[in-house]
XYZ file of N, CA and C in Angstrom:
813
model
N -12.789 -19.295 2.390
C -11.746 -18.279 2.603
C -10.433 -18.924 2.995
N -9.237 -18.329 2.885
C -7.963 -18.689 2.787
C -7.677 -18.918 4.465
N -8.627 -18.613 4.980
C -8.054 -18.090 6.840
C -8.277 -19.471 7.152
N -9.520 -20.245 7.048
C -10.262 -20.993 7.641
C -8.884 -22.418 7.820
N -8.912 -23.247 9.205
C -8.278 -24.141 9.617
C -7.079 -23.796 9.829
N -6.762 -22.316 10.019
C -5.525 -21.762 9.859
C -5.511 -21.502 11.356
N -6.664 -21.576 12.127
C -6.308 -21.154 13.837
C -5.552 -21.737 14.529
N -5.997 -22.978 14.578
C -5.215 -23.690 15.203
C -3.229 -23.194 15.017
N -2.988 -23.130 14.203
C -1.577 -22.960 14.137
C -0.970 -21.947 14.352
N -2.087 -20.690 14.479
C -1.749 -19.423 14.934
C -1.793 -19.188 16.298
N -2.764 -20.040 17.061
C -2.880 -20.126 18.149
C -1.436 -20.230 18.944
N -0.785 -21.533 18.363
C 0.719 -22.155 18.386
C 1.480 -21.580 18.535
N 1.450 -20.189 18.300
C 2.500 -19.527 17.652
C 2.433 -18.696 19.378
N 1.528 -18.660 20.169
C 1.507 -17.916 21.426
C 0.424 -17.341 21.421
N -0.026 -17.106 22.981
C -1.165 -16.064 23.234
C -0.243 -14.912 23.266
N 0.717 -13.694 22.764
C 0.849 -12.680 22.463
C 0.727 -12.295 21.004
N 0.110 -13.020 20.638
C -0.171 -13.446 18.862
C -1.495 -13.182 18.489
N -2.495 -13.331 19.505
C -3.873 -13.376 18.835
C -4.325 -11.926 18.141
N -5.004 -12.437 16.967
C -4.915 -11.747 16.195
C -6.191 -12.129 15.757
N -7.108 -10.960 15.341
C -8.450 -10.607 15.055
C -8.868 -10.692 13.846
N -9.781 -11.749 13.237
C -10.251 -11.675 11.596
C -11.134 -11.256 11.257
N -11.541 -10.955 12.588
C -12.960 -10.300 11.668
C -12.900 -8.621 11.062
N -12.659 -8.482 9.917
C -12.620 -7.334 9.033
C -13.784 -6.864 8.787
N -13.871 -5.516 9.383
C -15.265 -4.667 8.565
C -15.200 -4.575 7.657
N -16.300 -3.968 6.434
C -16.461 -3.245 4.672
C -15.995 -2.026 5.238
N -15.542 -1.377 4.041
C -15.515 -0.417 4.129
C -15.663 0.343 2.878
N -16.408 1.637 2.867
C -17.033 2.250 1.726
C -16.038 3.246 0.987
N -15.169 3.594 0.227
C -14.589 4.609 -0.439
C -14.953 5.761 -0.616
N -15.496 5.461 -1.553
C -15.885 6.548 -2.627
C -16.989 6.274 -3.319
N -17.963 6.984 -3.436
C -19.291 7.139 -4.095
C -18.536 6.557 -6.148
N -19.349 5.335 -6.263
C -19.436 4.670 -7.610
C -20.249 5.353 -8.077
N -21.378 5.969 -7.706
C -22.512 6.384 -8.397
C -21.854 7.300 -9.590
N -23.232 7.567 -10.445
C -22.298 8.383 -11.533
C -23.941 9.276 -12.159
N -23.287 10.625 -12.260
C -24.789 11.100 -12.560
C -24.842 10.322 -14.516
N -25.498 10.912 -15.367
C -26.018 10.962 -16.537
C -26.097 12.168 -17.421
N -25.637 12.286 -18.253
C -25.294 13.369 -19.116
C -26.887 13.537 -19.872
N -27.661 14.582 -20.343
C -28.596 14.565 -20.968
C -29.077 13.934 -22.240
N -27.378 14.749 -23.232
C -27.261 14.681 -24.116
C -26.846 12.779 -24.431
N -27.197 12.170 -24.536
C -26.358 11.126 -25.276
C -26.408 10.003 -23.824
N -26.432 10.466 -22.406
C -26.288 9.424 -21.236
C -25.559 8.590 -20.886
N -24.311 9.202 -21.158
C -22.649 9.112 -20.772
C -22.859 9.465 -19.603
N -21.999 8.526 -18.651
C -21.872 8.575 -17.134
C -20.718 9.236 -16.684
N -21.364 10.300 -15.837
C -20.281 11.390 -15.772
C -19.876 11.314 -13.766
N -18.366 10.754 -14.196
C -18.089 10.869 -12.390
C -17.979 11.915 -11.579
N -18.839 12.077 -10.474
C -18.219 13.568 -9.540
C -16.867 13.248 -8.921
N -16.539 14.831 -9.056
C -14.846 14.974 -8.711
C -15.450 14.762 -7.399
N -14.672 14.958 -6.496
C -14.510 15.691 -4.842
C -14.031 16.242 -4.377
N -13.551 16.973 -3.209
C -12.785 17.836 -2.978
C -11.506 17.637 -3.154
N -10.836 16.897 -3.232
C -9.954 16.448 -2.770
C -9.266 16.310 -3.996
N -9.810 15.639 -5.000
C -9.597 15.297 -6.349
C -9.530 17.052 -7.157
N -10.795 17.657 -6.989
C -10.407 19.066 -7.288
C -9.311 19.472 -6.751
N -8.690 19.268 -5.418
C -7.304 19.651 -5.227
C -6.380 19.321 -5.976
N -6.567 17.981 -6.120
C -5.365 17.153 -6.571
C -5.161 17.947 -7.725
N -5.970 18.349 -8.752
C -6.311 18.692 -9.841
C -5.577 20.093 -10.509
N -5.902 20.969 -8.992
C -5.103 22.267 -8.965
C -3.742 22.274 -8.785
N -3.630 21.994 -7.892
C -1.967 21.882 -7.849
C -1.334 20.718 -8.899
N -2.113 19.834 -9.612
C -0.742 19.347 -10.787
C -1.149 20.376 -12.233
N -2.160 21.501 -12.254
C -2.156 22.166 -13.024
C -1.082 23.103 -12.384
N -0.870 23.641 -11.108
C 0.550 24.725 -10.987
C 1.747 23.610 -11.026
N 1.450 22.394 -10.839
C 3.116 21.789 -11.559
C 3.139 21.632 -12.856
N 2.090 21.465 -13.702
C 2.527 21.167 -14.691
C 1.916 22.259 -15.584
N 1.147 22.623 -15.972
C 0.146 23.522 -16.811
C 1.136 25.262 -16.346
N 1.522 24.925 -15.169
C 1.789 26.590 -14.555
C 3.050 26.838 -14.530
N 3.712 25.879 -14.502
C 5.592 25.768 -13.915
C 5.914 26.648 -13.074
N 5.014 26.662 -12.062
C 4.726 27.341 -10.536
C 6.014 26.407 -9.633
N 5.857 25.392 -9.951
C 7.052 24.326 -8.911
C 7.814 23.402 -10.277
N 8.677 23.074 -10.353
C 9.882 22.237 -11.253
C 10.100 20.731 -10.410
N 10.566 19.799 -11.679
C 10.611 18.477 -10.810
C 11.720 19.077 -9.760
N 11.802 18.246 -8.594
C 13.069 18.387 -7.469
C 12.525 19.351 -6.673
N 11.720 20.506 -6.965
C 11.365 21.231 -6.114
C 10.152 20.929 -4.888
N 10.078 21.365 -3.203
C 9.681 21.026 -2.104
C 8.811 21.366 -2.360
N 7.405 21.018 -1.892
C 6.150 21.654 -1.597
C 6.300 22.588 -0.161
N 5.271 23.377 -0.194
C 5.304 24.575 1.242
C 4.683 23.111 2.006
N 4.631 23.462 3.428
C 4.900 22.444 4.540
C 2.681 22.429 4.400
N 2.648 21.735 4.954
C 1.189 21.497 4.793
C 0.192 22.561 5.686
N 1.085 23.289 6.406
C -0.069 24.444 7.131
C -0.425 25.508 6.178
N 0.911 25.532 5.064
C 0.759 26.651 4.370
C 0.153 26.274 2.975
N 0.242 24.777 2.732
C -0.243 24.414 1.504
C -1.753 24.723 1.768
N -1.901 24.222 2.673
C -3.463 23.955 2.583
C -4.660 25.306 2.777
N -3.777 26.073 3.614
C -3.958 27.655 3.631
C -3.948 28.337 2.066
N -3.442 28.049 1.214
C -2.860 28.987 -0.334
C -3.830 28.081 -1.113
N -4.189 26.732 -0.795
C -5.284 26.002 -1.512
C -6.912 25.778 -1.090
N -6.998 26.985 0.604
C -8.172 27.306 1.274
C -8.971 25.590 1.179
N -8.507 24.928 1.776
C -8.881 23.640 1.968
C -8.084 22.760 3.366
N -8.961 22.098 3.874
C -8.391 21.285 5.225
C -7.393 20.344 5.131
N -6.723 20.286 5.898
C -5.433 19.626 6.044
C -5.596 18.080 5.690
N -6.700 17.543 6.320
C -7.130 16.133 5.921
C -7.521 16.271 4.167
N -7.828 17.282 3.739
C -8.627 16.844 2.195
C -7.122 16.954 1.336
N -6.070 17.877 1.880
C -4.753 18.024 1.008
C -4.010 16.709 1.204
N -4.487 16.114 2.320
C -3.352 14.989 2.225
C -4.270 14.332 1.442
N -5.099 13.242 1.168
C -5.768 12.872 0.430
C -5.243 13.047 -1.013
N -5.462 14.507 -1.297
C -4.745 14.932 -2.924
C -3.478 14.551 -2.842
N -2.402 14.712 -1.930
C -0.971 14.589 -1.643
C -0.518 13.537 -2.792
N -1.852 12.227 -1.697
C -1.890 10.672 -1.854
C -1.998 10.352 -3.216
N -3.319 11.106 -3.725
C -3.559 11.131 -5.249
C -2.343 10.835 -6.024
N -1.938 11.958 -5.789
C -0.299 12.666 -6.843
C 0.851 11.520 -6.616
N 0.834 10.899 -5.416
C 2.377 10.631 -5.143
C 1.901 9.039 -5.996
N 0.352 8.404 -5.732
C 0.630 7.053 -6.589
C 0.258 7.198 -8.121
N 0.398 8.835 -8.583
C -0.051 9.019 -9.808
C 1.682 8.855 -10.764
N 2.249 9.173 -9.705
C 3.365 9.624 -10.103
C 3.788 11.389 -10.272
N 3.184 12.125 -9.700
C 3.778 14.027 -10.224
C 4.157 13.975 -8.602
N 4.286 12.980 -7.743
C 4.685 13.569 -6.132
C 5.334 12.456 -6.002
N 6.481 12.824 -5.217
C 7.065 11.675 -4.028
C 7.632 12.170 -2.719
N 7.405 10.779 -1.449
C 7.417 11.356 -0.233
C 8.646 11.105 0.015
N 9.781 11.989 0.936
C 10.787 11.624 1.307
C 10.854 11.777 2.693
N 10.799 11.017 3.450
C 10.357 10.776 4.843
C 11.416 11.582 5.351
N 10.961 12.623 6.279
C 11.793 13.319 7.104
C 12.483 14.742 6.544
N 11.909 14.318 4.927
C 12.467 15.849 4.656
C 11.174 16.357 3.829
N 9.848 15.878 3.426
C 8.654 16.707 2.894
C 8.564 15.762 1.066
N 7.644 16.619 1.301
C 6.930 16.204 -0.355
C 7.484 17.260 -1.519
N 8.030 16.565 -2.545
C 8.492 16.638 -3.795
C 7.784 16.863 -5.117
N 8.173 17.479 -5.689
C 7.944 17.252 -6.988
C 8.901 16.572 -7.766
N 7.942 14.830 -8.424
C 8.958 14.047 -9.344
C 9.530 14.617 -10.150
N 11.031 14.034 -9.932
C 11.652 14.058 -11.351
C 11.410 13.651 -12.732
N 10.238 13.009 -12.860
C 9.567 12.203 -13.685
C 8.453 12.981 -14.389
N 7.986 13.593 -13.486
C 6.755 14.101 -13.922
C 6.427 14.620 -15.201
N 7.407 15.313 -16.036
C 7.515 15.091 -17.454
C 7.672 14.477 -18.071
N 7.435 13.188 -17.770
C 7.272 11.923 -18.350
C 5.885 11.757 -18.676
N 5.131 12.186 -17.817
C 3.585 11.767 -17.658
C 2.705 12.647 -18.575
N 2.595 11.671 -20.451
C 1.834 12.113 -20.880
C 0.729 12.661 -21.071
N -0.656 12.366 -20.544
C -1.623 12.498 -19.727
C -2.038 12.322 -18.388
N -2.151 13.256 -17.555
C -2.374 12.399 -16.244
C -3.840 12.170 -16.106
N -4.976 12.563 -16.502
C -6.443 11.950 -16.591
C -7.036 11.930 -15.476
N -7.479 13.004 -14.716
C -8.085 13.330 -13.361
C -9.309 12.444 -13.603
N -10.105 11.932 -14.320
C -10.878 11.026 -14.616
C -10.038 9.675 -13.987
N -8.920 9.699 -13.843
C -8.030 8.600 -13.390
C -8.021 8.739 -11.946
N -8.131 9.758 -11.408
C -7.940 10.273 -9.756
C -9.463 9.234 -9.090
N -10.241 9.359 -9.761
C -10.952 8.830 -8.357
C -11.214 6.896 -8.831
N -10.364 6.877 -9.020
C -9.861 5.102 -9.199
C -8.645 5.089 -8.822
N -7.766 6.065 -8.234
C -7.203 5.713 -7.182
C -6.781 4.517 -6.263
N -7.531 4.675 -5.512
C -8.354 4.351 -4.360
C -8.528 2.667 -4.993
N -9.516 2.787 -5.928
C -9.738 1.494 -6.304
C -8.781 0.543 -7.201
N -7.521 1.140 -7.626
C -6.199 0.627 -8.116
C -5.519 -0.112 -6.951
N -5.508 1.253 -5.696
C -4.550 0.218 -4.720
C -5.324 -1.092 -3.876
N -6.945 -1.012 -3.536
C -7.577 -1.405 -3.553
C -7.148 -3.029 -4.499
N -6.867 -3.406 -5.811
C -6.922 -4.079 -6.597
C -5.264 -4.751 -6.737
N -4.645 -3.998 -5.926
C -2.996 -3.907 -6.219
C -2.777 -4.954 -4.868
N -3.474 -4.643 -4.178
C -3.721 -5.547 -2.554
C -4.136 -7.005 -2.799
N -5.641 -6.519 -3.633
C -6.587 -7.554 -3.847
C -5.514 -8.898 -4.361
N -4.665 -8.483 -5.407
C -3.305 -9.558 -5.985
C -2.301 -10.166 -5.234
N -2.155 -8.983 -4.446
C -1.235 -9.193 -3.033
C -1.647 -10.378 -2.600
N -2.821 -10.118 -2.032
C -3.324 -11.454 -1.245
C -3.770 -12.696 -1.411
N -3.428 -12.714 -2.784
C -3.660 -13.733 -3.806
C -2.124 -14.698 -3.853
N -1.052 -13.817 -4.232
C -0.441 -14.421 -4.479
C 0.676 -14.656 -3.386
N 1.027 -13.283 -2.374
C 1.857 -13.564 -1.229
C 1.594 -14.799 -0.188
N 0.505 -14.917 0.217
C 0.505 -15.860 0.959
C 1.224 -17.444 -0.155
N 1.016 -17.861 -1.037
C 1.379 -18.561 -1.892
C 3.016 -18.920 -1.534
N 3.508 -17.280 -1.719
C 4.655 -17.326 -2.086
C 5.710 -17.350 -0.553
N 4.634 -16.964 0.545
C 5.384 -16.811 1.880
C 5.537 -18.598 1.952
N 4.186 -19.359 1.774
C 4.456 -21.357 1.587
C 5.727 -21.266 0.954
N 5.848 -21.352 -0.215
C 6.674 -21.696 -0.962
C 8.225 -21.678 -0.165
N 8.447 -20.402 -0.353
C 9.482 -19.835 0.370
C 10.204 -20.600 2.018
N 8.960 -20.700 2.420
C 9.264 -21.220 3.763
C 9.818 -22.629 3.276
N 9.245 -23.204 2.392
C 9.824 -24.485 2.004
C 10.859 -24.733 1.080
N 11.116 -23.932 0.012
C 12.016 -23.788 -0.772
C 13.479 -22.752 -0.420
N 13.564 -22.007 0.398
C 14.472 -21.384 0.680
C 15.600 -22.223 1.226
N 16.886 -21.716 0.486
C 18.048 -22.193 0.869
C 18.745 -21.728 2.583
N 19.293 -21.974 3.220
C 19.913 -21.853 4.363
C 20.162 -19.997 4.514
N 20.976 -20.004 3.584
C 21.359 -18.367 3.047
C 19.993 -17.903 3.182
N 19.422 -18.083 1.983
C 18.437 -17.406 1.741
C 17.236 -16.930 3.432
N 16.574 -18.210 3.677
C 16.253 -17.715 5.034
C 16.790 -16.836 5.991
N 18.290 -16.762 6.341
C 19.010 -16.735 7.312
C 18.597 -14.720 6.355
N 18.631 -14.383 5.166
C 18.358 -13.199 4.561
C 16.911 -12.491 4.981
N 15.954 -13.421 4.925
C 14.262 -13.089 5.128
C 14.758 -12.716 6.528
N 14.795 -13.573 7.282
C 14.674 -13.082 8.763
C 15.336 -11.765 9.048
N 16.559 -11.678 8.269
C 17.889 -10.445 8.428
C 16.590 -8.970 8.589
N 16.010 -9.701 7.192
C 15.497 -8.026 6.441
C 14.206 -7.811 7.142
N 13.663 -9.076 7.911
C 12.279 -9.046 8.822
C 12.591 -8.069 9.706
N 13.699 -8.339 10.684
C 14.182 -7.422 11.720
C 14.520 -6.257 11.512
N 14.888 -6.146 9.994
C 15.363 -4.789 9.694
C 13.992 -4.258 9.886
N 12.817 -4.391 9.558
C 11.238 -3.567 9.002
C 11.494 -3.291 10.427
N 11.292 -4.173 11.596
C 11.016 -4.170 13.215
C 11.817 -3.250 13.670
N 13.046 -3.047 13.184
C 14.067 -1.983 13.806
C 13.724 -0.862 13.820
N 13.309 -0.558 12.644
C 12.552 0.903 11.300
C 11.440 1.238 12.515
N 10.834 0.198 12.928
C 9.049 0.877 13.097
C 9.196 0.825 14.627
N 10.525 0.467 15.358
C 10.569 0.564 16.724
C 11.249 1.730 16.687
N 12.303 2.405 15.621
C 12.771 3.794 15.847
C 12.145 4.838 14.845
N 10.628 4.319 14.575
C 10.003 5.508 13.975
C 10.931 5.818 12.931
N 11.430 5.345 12.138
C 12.631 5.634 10.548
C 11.282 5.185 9.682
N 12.406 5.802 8.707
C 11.560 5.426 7.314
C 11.492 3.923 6.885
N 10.654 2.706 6.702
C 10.601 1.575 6.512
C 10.484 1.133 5.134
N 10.532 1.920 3.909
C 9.804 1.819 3.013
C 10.503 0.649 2.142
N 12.074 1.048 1.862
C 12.589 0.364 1.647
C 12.808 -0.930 2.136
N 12.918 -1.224 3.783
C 13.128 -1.953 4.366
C 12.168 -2.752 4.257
N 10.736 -2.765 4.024
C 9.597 -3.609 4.104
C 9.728 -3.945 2.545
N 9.767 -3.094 1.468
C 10.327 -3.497 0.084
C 11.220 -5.101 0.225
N 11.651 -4.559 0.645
C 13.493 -6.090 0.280
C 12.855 -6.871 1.118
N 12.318 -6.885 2.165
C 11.879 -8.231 3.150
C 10.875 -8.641 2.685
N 9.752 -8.633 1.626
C 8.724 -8.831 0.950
C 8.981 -9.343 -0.178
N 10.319 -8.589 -1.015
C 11.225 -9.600 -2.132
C 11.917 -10.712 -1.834
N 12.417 -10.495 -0.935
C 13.464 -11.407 -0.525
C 12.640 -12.875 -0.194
N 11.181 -12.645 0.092
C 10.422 -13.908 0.201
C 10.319 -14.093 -0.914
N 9.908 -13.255 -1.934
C 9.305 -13.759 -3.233
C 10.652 -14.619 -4.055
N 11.552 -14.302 -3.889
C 13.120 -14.575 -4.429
C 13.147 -15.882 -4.132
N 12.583 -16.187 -3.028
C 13.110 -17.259 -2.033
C 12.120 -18.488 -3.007
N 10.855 -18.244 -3.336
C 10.298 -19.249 -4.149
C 10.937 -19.994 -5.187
N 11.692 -19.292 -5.948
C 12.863 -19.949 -7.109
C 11.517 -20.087 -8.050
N 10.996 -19.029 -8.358
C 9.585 -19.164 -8.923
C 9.720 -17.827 -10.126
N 10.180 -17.688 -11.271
C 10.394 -16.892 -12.088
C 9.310 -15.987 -12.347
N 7.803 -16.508 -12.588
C 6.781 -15.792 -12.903
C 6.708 -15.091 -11.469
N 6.622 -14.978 -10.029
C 6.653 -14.869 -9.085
C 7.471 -13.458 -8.635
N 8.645 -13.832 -9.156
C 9.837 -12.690 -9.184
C 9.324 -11.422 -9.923
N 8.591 -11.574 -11.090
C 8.186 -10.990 -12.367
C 7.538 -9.951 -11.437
N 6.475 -10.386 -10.317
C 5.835 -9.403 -9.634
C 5.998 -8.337 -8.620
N 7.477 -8.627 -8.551
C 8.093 -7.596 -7.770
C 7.550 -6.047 -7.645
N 7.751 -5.824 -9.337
C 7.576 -4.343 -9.190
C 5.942 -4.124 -8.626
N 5.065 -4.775 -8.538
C 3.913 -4.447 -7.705
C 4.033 -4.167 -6.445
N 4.945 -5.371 -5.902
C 5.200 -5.310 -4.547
C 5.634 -3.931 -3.791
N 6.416 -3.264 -4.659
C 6.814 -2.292 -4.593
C 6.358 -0.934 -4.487
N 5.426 -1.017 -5.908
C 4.660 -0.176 -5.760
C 3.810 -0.222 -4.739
N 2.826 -0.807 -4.433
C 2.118 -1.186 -2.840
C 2.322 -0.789 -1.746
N 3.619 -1.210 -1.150
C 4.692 -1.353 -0.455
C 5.095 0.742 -0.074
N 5.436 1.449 -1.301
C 5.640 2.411 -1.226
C 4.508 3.144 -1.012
N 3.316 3.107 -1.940
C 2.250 4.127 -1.432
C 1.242 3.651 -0.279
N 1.521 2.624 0.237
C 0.178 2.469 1.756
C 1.675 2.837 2.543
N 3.110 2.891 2.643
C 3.783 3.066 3.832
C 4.523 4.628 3.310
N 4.592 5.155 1.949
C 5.379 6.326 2.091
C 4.674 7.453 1.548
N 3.386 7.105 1.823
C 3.002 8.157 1.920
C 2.443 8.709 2.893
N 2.690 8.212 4.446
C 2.810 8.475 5.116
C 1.330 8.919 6.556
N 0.164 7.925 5.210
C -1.114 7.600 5.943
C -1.378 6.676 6.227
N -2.041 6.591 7.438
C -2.363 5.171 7.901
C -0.530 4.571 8.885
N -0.133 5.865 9.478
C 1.463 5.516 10.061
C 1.001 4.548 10.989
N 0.740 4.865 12.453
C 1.221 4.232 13.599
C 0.024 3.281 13.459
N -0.944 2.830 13.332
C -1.668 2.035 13.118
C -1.031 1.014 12.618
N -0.751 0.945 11.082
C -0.435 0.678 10.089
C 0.654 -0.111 10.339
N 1.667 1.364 11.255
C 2.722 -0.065 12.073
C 2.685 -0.709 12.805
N 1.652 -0.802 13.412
C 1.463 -2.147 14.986
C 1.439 -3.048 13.740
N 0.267 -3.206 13.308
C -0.207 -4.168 12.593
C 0.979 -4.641 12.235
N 1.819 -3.858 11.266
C 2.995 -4.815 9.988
C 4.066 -5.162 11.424
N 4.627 -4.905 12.504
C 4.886 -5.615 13.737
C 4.793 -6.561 13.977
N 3.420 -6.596 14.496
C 3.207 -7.789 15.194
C 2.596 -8.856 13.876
N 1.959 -8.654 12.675
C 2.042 -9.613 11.764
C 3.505 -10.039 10.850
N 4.442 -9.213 11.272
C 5.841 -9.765 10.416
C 6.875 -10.465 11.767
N 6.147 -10.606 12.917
C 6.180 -11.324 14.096
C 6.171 -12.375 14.399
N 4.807 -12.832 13.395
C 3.784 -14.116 13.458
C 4.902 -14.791 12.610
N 4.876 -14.055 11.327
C 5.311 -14.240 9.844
C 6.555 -14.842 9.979
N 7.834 -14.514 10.660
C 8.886 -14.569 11.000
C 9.128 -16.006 11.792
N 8.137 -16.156 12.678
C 7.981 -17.385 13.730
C 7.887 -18.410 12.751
N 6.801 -18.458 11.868
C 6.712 -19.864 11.033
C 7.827 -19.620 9.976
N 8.598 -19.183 9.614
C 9.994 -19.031 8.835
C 11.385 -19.614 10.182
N 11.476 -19.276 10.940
C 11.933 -20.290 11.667
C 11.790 -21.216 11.729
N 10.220 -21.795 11.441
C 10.056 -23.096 12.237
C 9.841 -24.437 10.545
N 10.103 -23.387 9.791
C 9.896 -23.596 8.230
C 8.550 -24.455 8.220
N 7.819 -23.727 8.588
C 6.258 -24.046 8.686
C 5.358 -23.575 7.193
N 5.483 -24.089 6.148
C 4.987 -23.301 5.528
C 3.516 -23.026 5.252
N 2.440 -23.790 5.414
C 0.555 -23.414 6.101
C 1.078 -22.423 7.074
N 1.701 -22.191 8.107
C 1.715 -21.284 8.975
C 1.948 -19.975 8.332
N 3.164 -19.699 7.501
C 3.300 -18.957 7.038
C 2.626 -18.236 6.256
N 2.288 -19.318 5.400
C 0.608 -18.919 4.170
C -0.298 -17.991 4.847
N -0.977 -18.446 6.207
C -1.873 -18.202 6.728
C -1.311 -16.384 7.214
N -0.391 -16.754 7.680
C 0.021 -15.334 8.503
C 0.531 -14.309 7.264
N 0.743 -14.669 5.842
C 0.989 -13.804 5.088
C -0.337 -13.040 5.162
N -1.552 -14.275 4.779
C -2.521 -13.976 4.384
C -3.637 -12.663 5.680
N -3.099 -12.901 6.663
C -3.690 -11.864 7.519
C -2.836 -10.762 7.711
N -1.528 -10.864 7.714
C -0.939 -9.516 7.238
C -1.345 -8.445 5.840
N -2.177 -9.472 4.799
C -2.959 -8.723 3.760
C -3.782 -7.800 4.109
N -5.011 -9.004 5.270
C -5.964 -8.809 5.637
C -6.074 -7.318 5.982
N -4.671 -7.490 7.157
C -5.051 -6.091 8.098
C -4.676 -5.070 7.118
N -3.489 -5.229 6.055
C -3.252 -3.598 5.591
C -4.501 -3.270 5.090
N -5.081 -4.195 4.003
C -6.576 -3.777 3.258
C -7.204 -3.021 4.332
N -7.674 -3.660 5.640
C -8.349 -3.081 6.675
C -7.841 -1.625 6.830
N -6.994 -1.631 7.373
C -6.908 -0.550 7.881
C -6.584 0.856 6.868
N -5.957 0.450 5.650
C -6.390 1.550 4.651
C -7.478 1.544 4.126
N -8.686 0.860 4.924
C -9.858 1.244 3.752
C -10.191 0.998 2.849
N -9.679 -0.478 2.360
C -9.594 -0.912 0.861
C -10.937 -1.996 0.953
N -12.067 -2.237 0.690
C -13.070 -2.840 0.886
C -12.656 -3.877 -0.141
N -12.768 -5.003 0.265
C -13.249 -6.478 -1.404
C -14.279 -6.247 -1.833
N -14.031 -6.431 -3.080
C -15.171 -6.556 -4.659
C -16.338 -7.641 -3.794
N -17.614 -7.456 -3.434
C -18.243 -8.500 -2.990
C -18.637 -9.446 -5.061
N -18.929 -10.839 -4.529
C -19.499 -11.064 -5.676
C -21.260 -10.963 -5.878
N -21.565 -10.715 -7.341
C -22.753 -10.580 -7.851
C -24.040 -12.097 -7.751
């Protein structure tokens, strides 16, 4: 594993630093799949949640009940008019907003995209892989950020650093005044990748992004979610000062760790 011989230097970094690796599994969503009679095509169960999701982008789209730009009712009343619990609507919310027919605008409610007539098929057969997209969107994350936090730490120009740190503090500012971070954790996550002078690297931005937007704007997994990106863009920040780049690697690599953790995103074990 990527962690291992990495203590020692985290240690370094201070005892207000220690920071916990040991990650539980965690289970999603039922893979199982019943069997069709006819022929024994594997047929996935929806869930509740997914049946939500399901209903309401048939009244956005099938019903023209709501238009792109238009607000959703506030969630006491959504979930009341869709006779379903507040926890199973956000869930669907989540569905929609990384499907693309929703987006969150922090502080003023959930939307209907402007886009959403864009979206030739949306494939509720697509809804419960979800989960296992962002799951897989991480899985890359953690593949290649830590890589690119080394790099960076070593390849960054004067400017350029003196930028990472700018936009580090900016995320810290965001999540000490409860603001919207979305953007702000966006550009401080590019601004490393930039910093590699690594073209294929850059290329991956728009993942970053995407990622970036649906584990932080959609608005699950908040205060948790923000200790963690805190005190790991803390660590992260320290070995960018000290242009440490193993330090950095390492501390990208457990800033992975914890988002996977704490949204629930389990690793593919191998066969």
């Amino acid at each position: 594993p990527p962690l291992r011989g990495g203590n020692r230097k985290i240690r370094e970094a201070g005892d207000s630093c220690l920071i916990s690796l040991a990650l539980s599994d965690y289970i999603l969503y039922d893979r199982g799949a019943d069997v069709k009679r006819n022929g024994g095509c594997p047929v996935k169960k929806q869930n509740l949640s997914q049946r939500t999701a399901e209903q309401l982008y048939n009244q956005i789209v099938a019903e023209g009940q709501l238009k792109p730009g238009d607000k959703l009712p506030n969630e006491v009343e959504l979930s009341r008019q869709l006779g379903v619990s507040r926890a199973t609507l956000r869930e669907a919310l989540r569905d929609l907003t990384v499907q693309g027919v929703l987006e969150v605008r922090r502080g003023k409610g959930t939307f209907v995209s402007s886009h959403v007539g864009e979206i030739e098929d949306f494939g509720f057969g697509g809804l419960e892989r979800v989960k296992g997209q962002l799951r897989d969107l991480f899985e890359l994350r953690s593949i290649f950020e830590p890589q690119a936090a080394r790099l960076a730490c070593l390849r960054a120009t004067g400017e350029e650093l003196s930028d990472i740190l700018e936009k580090g503090a900016a995320v810290a500012s965001c999540i000490q005044r409860r603001q919207d971070r979305v953007e702000a954790d966006g550009a401080f996550h590019a601004a490393i990748v930039r910093a590699t002078h690594n073209e294929f690297m850059v290329r991956l931005l728009p993942l970053i992004h995407r990622a970036v937007y649906t584990a932080v704007g959609t608005g699950e997994h908040g205060d948790r979610l923000a200790a963690d990106t805190l005190r790991d863009h803390a660590l992260l920040l320290e070995f960018f000062r000290r242009r440490d780049g193993a330090g950095a690697e390492h501390a990208m690599a457990i800033h992975m760790r914890h988002a996977m953790a704490e949204m629930g995103l389990e690793q593919r074990r191998e066969d």
